[in-house]
mmCIF file of C-alpha atoms and ligand atoms in Angstrom:
data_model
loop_
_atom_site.group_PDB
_atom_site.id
_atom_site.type_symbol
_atom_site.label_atom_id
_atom_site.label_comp_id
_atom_site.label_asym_id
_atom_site.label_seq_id
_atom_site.Cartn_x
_atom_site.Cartn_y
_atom_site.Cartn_z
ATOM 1 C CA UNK A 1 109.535 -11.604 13.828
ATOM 2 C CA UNK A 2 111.137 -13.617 11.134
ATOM 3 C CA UNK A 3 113.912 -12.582 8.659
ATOM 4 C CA UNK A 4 113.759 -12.673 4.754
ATOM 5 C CA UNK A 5 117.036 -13.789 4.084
ATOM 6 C CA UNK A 6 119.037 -12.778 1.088
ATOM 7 C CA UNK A 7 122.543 -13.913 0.263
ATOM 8 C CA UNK A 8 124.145 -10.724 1.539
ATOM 9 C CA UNK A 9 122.025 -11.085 4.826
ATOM 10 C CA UNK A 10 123.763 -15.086 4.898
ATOM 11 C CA UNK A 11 127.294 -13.552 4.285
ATOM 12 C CA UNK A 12 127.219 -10.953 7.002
ATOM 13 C CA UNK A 13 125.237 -13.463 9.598
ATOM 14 C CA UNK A 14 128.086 -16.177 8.845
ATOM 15 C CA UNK A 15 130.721 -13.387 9.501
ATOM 16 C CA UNK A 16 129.343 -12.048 12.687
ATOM 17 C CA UNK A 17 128.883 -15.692 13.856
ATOM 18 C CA UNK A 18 132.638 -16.234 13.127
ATOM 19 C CA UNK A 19 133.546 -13.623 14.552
ATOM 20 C CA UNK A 20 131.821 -14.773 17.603
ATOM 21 C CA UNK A 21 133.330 -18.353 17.930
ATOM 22 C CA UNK A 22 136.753 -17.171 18.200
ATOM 23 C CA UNK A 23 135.727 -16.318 22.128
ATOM 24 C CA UNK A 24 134.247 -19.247 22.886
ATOM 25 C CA UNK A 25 134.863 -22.512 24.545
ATOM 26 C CA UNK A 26 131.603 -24.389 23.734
ATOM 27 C CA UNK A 27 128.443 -23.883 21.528
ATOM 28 C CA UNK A 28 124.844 -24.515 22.426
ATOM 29 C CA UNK A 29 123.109 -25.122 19.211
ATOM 30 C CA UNK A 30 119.493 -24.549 20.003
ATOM 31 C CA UNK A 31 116.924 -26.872 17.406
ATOM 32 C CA UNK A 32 113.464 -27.417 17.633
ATOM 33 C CA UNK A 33 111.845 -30.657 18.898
ATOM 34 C CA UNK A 34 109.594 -30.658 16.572
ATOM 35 C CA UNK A 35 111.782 -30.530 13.394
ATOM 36 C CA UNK A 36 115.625 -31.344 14.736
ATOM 37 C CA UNK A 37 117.092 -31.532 11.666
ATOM 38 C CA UNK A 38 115.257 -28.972 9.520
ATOM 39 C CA UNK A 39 115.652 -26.273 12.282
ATOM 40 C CA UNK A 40 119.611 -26.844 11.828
ATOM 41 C CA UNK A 41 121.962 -25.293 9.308
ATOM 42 C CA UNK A 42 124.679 -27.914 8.360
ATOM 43 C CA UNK A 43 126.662 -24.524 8.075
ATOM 44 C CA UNK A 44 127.083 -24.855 12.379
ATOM 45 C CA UNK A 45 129.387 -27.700 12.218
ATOM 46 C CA UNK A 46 131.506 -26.655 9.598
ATOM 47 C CA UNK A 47 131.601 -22.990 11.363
ATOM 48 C CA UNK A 48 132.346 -24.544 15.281
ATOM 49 C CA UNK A 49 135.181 -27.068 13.625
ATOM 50 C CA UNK A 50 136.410 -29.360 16.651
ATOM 51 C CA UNK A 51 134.838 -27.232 19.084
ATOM 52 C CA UNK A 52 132.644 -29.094 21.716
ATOM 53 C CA UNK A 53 128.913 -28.622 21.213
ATOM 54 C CA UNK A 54 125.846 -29.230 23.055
ATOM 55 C CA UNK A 55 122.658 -29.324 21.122
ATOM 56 C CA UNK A 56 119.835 -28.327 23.041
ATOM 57 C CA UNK A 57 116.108 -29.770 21.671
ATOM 58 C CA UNK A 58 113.920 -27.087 22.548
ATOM 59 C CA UNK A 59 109.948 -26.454 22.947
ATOM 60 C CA UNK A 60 109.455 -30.231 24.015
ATOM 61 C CA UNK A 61 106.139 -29.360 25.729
ATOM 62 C CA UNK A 62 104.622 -28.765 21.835
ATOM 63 C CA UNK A 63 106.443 -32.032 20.457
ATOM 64 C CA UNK A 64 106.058 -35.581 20.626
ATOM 65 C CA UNK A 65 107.570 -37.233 23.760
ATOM 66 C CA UNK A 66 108.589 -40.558 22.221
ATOM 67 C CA UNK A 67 110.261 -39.121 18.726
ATOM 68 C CA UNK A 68 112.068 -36.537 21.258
ATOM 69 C CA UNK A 69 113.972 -39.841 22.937
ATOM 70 C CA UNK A 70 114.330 -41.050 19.598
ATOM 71 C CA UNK A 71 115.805 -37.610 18.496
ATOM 72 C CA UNK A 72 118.121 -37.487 21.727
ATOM 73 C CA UNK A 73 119.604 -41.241 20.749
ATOM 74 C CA UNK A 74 120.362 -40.100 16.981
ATOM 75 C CA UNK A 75 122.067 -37.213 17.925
ATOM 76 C CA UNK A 76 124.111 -39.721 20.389
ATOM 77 C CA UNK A 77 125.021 -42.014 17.600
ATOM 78 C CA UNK A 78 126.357 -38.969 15.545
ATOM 79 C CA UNK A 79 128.307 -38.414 18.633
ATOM 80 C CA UNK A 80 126.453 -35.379 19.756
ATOM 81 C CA UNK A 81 125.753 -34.552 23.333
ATOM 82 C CA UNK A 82 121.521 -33.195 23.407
ATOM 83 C CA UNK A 83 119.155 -32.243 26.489
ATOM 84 C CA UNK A 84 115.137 -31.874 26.073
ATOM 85 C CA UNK A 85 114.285 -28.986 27.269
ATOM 86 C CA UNK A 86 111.278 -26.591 27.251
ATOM 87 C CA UNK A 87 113.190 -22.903 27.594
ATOM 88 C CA UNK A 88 109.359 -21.511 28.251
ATOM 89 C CA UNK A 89 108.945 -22.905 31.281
ATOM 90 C CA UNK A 90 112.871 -23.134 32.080
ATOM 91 C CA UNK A 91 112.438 -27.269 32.021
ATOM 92 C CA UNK A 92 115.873 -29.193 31.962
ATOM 93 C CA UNK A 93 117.773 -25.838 31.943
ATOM 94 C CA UNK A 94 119.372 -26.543 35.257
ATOM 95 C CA UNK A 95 121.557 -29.517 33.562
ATOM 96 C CA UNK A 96 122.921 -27.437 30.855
ATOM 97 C CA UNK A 97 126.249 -26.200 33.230
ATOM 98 C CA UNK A 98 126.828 -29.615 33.832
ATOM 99 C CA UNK A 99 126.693 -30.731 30.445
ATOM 100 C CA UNK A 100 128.618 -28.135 29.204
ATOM 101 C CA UNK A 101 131.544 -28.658 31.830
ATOM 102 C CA UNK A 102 131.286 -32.245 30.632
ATOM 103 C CA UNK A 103 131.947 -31.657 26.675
ATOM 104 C CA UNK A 104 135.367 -29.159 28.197
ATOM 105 C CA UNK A 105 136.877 -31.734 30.016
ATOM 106 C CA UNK A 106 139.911 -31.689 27.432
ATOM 107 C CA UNK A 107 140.477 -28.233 27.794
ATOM 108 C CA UNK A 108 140.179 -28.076 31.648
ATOM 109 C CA UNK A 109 142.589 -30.750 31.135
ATOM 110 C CA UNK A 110 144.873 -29.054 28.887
ATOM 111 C CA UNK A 111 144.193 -26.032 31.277
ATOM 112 C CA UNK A 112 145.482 -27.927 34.325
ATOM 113 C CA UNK A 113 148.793 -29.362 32.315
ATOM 114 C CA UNK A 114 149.968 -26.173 31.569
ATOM 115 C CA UNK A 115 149.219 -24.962 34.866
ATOM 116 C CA UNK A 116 146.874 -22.419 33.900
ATOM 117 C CA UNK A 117 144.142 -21.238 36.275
ATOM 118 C CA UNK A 118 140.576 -22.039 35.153
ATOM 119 C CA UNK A 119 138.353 -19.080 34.369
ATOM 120 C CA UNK A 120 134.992 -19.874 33.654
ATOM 121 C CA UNK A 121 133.868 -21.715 30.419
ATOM 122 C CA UNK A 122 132.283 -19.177 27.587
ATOM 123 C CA UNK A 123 129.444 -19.879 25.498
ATOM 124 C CA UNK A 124 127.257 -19.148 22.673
ATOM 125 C CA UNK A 125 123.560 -19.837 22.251
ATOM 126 C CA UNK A 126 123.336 -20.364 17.926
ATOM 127 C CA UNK A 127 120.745 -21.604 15.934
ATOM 128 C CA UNK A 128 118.307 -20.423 13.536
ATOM 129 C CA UNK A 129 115.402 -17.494 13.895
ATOM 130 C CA UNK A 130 112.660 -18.706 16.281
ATOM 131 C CA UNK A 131 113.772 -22.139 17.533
ATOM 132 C CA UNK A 132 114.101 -20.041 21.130
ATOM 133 C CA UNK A 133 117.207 -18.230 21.495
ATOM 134 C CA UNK A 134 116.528 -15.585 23.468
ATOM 135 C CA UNK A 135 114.310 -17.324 25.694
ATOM 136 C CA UNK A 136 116.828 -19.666 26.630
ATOM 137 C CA UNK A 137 119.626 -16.675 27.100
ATOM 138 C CA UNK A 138 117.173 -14.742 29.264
ATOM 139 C CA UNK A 139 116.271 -17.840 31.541
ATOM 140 C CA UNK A 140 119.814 -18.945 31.662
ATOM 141 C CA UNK A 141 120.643 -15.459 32.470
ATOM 142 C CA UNK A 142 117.426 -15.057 35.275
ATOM 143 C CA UNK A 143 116.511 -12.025 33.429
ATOM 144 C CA UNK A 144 115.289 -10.291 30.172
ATOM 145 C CA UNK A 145 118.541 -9.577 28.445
ATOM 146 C CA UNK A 146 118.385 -10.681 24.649
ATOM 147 C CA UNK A 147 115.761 -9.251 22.593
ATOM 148 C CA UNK A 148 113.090 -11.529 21.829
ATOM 149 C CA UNK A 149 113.284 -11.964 18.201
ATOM 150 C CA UNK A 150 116.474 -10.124 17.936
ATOM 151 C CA UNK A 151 118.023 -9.819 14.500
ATOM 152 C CA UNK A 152 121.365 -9.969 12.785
ATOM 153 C CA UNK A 153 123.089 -6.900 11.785
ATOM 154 C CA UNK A 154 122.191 -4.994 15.257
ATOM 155 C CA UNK A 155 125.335 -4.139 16.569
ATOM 156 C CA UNK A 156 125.914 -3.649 20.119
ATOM 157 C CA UNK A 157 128.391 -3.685 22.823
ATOM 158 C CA UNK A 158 128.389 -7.805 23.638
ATOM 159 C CA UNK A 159 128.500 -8.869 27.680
ATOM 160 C CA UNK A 160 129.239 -12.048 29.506
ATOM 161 C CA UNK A 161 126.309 -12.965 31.042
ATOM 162 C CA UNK A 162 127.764 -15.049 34.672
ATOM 163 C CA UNK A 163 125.837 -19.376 34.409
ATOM 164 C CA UNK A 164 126.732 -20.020 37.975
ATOM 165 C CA UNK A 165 130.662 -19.728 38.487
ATOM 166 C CA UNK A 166 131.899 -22.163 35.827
ATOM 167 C CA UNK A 167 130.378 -20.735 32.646
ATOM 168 C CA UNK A 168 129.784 -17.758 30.940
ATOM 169 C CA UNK A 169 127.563 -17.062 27.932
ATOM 170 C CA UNK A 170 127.224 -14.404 25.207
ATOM 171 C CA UNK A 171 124.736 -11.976 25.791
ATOM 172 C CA UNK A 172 123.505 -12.071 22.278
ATOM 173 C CA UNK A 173 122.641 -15.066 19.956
ATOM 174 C CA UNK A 174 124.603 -16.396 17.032
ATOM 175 C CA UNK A 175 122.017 -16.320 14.176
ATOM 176 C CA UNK A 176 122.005 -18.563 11.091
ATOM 177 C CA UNK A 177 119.224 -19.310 8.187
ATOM 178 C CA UNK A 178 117.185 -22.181 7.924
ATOM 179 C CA UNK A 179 118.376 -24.321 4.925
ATOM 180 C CA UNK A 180 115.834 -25.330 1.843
ATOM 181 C CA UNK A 181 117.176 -28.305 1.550
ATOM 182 C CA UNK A 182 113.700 -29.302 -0.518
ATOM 183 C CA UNK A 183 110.379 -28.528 -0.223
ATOM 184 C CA UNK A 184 109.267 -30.604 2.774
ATOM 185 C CA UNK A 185 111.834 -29.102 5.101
ATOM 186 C CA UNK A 186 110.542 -25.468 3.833
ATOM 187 C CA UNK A 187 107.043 -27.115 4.957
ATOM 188 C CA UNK A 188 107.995 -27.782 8.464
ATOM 189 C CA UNK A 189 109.775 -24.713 8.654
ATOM 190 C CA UNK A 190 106.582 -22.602 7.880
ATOM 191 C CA UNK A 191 104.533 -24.823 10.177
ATOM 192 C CA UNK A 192 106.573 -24.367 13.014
ATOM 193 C CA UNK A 193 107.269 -20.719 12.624
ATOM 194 C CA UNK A 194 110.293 -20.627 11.515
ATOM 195 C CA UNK A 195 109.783 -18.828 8.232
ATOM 196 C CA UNK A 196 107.278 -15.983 7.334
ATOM 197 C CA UNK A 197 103.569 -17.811 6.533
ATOM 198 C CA UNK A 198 103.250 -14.966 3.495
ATOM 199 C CA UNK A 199 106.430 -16.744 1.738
ATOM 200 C CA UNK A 200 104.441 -19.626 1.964
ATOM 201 C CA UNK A 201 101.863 -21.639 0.239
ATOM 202 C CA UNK A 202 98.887 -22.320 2.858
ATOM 203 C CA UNK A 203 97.172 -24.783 0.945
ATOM 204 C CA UNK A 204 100.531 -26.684 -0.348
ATOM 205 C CA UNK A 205 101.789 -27.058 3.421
ATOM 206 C CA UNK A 206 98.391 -27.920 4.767
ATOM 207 C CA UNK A 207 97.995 -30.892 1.924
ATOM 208 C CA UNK A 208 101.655 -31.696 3.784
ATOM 209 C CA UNK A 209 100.959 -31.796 6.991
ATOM 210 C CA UNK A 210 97.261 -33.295 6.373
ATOM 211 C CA UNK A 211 98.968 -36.484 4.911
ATOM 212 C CA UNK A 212 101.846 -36.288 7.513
ATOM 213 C CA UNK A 213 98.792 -36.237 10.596
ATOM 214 C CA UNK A 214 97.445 -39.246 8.528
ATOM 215 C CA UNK A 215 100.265 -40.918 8.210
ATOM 216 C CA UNK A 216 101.523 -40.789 12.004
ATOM 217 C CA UNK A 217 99.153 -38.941 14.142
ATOM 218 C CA UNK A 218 95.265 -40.569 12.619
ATOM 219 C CA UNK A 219 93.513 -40.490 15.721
ATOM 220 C CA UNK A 220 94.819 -36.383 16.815
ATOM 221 C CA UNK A 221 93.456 -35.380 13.249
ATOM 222 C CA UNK A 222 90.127 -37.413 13.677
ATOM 223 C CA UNK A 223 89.940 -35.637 17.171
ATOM 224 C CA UNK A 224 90.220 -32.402 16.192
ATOM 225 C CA UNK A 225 88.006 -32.320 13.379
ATOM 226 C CA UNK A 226 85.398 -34.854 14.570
ATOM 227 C CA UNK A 227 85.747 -36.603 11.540
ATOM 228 C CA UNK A 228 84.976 -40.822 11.048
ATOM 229 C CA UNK A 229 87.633 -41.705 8.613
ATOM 230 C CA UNK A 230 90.902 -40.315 7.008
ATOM 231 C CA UNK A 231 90.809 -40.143 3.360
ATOM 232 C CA UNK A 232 93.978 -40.282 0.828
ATOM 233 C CA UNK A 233 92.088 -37.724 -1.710
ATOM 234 C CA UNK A 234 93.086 -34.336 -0.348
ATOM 235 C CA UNK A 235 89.725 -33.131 -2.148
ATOM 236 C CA UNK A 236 87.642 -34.994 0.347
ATOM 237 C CA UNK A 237 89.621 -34.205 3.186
ATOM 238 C CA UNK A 238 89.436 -30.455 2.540
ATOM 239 C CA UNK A 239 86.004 -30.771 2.166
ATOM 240 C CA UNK A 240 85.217 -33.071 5.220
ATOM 241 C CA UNK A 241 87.234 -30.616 7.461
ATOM 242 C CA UNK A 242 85.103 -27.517 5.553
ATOM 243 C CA UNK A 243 81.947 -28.595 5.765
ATOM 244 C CA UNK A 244 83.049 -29.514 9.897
ATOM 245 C CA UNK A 245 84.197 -25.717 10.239
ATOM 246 C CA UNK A 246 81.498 -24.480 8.159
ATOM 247 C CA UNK A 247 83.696 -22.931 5.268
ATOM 248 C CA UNK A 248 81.305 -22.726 2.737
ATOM 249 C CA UNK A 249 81.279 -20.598 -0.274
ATOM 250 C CA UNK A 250 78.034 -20.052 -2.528
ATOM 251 C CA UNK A 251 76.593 -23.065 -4.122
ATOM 252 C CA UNK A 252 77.720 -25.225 -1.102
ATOM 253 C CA UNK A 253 81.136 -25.300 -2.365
ATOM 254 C CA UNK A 254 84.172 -25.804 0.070
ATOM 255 C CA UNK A 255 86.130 -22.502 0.777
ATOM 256 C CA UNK A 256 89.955 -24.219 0.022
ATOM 257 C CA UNK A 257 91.551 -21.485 1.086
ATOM 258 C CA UNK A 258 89.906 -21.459 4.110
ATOM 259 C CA UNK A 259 90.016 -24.528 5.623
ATOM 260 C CA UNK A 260 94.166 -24.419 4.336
ATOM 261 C CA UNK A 261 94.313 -21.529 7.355
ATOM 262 C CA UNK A 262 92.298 -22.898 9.528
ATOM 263 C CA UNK A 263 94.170 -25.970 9.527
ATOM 264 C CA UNK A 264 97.656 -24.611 9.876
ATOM 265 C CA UNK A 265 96.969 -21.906 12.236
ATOM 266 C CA UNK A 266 95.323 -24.667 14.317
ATOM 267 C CA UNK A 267 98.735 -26.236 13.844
ATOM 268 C CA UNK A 268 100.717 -23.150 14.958
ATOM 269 C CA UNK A 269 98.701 -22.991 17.585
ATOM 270 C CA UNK A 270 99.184 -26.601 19.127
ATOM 271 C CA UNK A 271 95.322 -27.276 18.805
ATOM 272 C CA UNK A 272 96.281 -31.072 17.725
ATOM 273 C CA UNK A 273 98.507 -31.787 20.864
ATOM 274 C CA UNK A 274 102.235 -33.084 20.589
ATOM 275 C CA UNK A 275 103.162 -33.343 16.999
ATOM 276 C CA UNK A 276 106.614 -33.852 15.351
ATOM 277 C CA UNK A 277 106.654 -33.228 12.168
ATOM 278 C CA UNK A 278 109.760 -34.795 11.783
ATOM 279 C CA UNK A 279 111.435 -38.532 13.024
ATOM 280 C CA UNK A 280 114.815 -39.781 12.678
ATOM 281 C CA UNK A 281 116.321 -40.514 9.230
ATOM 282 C CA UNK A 282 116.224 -44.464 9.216
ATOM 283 C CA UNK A 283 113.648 -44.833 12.065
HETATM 284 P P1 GDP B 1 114.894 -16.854 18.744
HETATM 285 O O1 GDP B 1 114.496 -16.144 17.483
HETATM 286 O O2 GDP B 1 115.618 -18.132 18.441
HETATM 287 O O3 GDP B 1 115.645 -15.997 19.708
HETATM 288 O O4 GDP B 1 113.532 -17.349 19.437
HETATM 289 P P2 GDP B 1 112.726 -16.655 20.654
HETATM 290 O O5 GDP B 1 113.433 -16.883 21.940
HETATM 291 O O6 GDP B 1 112.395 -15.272 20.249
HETATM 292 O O7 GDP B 1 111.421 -17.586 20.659
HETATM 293 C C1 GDP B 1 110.553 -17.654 19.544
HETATM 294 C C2 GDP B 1 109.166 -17.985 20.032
HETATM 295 O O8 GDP B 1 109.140 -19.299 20.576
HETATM 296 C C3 GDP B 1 108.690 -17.061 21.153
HETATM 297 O O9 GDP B 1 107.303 -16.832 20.960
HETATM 298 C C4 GDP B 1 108.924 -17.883 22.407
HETATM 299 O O10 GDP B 1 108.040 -17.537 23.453
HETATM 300 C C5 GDP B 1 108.655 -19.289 21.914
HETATM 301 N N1 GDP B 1 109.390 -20.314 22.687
HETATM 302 C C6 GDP B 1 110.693 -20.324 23.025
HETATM 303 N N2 GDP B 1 111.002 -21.450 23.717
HETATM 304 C C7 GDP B 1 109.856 -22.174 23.804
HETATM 305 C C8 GDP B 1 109.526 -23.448 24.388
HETATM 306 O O11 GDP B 1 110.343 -24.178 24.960
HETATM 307 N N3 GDP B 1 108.233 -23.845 24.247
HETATM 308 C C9 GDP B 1 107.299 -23.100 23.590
HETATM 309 N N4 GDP B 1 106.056 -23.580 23.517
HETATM 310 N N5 GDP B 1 107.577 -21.918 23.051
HETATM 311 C C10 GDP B 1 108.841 -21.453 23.143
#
């Protein structure tokens, strides 16, 4: 399910994640591998302040290996600690304790100045609708516990959920909205599910990530469409990819619309293999 978001919808999500923060120790923002810095709101850092963070790059099994590394070192050069992980299958979950004791070693050491005991580090999973929230709370927490797809504005009594002995994490997700930064971020968010497809122009984000797939990934687009060459003319390529899928409307013309879906449902669906649709600023 994804949210329409209206500006009373931002103001109450902001509050409730606020509201949220003042119990915890350290955040997990979850983003997705396949659009790191479109699947963020720059809202998160100025919301967490100086609290430690751990991004976590989620749904690496649909992304590109080698942009995922690249990801991981850009985040290290803006001082941000990341994993890869894939919170489907539970891959590179089991480092996340570790990595969150890591980014609280000032507190435990302000902890053990002052001679207080150490309870057990609390933490929020936060991020935006559909980059895998809830998946990662209910694998983290070895069972179903937060709604999939769960939506701001519920209200309901929050729990600790017990990570082992040293950490603790909310029960329920911080939520936050994508930004619209421009249009190309609104196109990744569509293709990666992020945003409703009905808000969305099928034929404009298919024209996107045609000349994205020809740009970096040539030979995945050739593949899945059988087709010799890669043209620059949009018209042709819509109608190369038609006439392969056989949308044809009367007089032999190509069916646009069509091939548009076809094309970014195939997308959705991970028909082209690993695909990022986004790379490192400066890469
Ligand atoms: P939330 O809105 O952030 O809580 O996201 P959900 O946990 O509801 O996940 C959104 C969708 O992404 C669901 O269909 C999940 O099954 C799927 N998903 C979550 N994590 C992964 C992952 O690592 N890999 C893949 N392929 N899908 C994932």
């Amino acid at each position: 399910m994804t949210i329409q978001w209206y500006p009373g919808h931002m103001a109450k999500a902001k509050r409730q994640v606020q509201e949220k923060l003042n119990l915890i120790d350290v955040v997990i923002e979850v983003v997705d591998a396949r659009i790191p810095l479109s699947s963020r709101n720059p809202l998160v850092d100025e919301l967490i302040r100086q609290k430690p963070k751990l991004v976590l790059i989620n749904k690496s099994d649909l992304a590109d290996p080698e942009a995922t590394k690249k990801w991981v070192d850009y985040f290290e050069q803006d001082e941000m600690t990341s994993l890869i992980i894939d919170a489907q299958r539970g891959k590179g979950m089991n480092l996340i304790p570790g990595k969150v004791r890591e980014l609280a070693t000032p507190l435990l050491e302000k902890w053990e100045r002052k001679g207080i005991n150490p309870r057990p580090l609390r933490t929020l999973i936060l991020g935006i609708p559909n980059v895998g929230k809830s998946t990662v709370i209910n694998k983290l927490a070895n069972k179903k516990i937060a709604r999939i797809g769960d939506r701001p504005g519920v209200t309901k009594a929050q729990q600790w959920i017990k990570v082992g002995k040293e950490m603790e994490l909310l029960d329920t997700p911080g939520i936050l909205w994508p930004k619209f930064e421009d249009e190309q971020v609104g196109f990744r968010l569509a293709l990666t599910g992020a945003i409703k497809e009905e808000i969305f122009d099928f034929q404009a984000a298919t024209v996107f990530l045609l000349r994205f797939l020809t740009a970096n990934y040539p030979t995945l687009l050739k593949n899945r469409y059988q087709l010799t060459e890669l043209s620059d003319d949009m018209g042709d390529m819509f109608d190369a990819i038609g006439k392969r899928r056989g949308c044809l409307m009367g007089g032999g013309l190509v069916d646009y619309d069509r091939v548009a879906e076809i094309v970014f449902r195939d997308f959705r669906q991970g028909k082209f293999g690993n695909i990022s649709l986004e790379l490192p600023p400066n890469d």
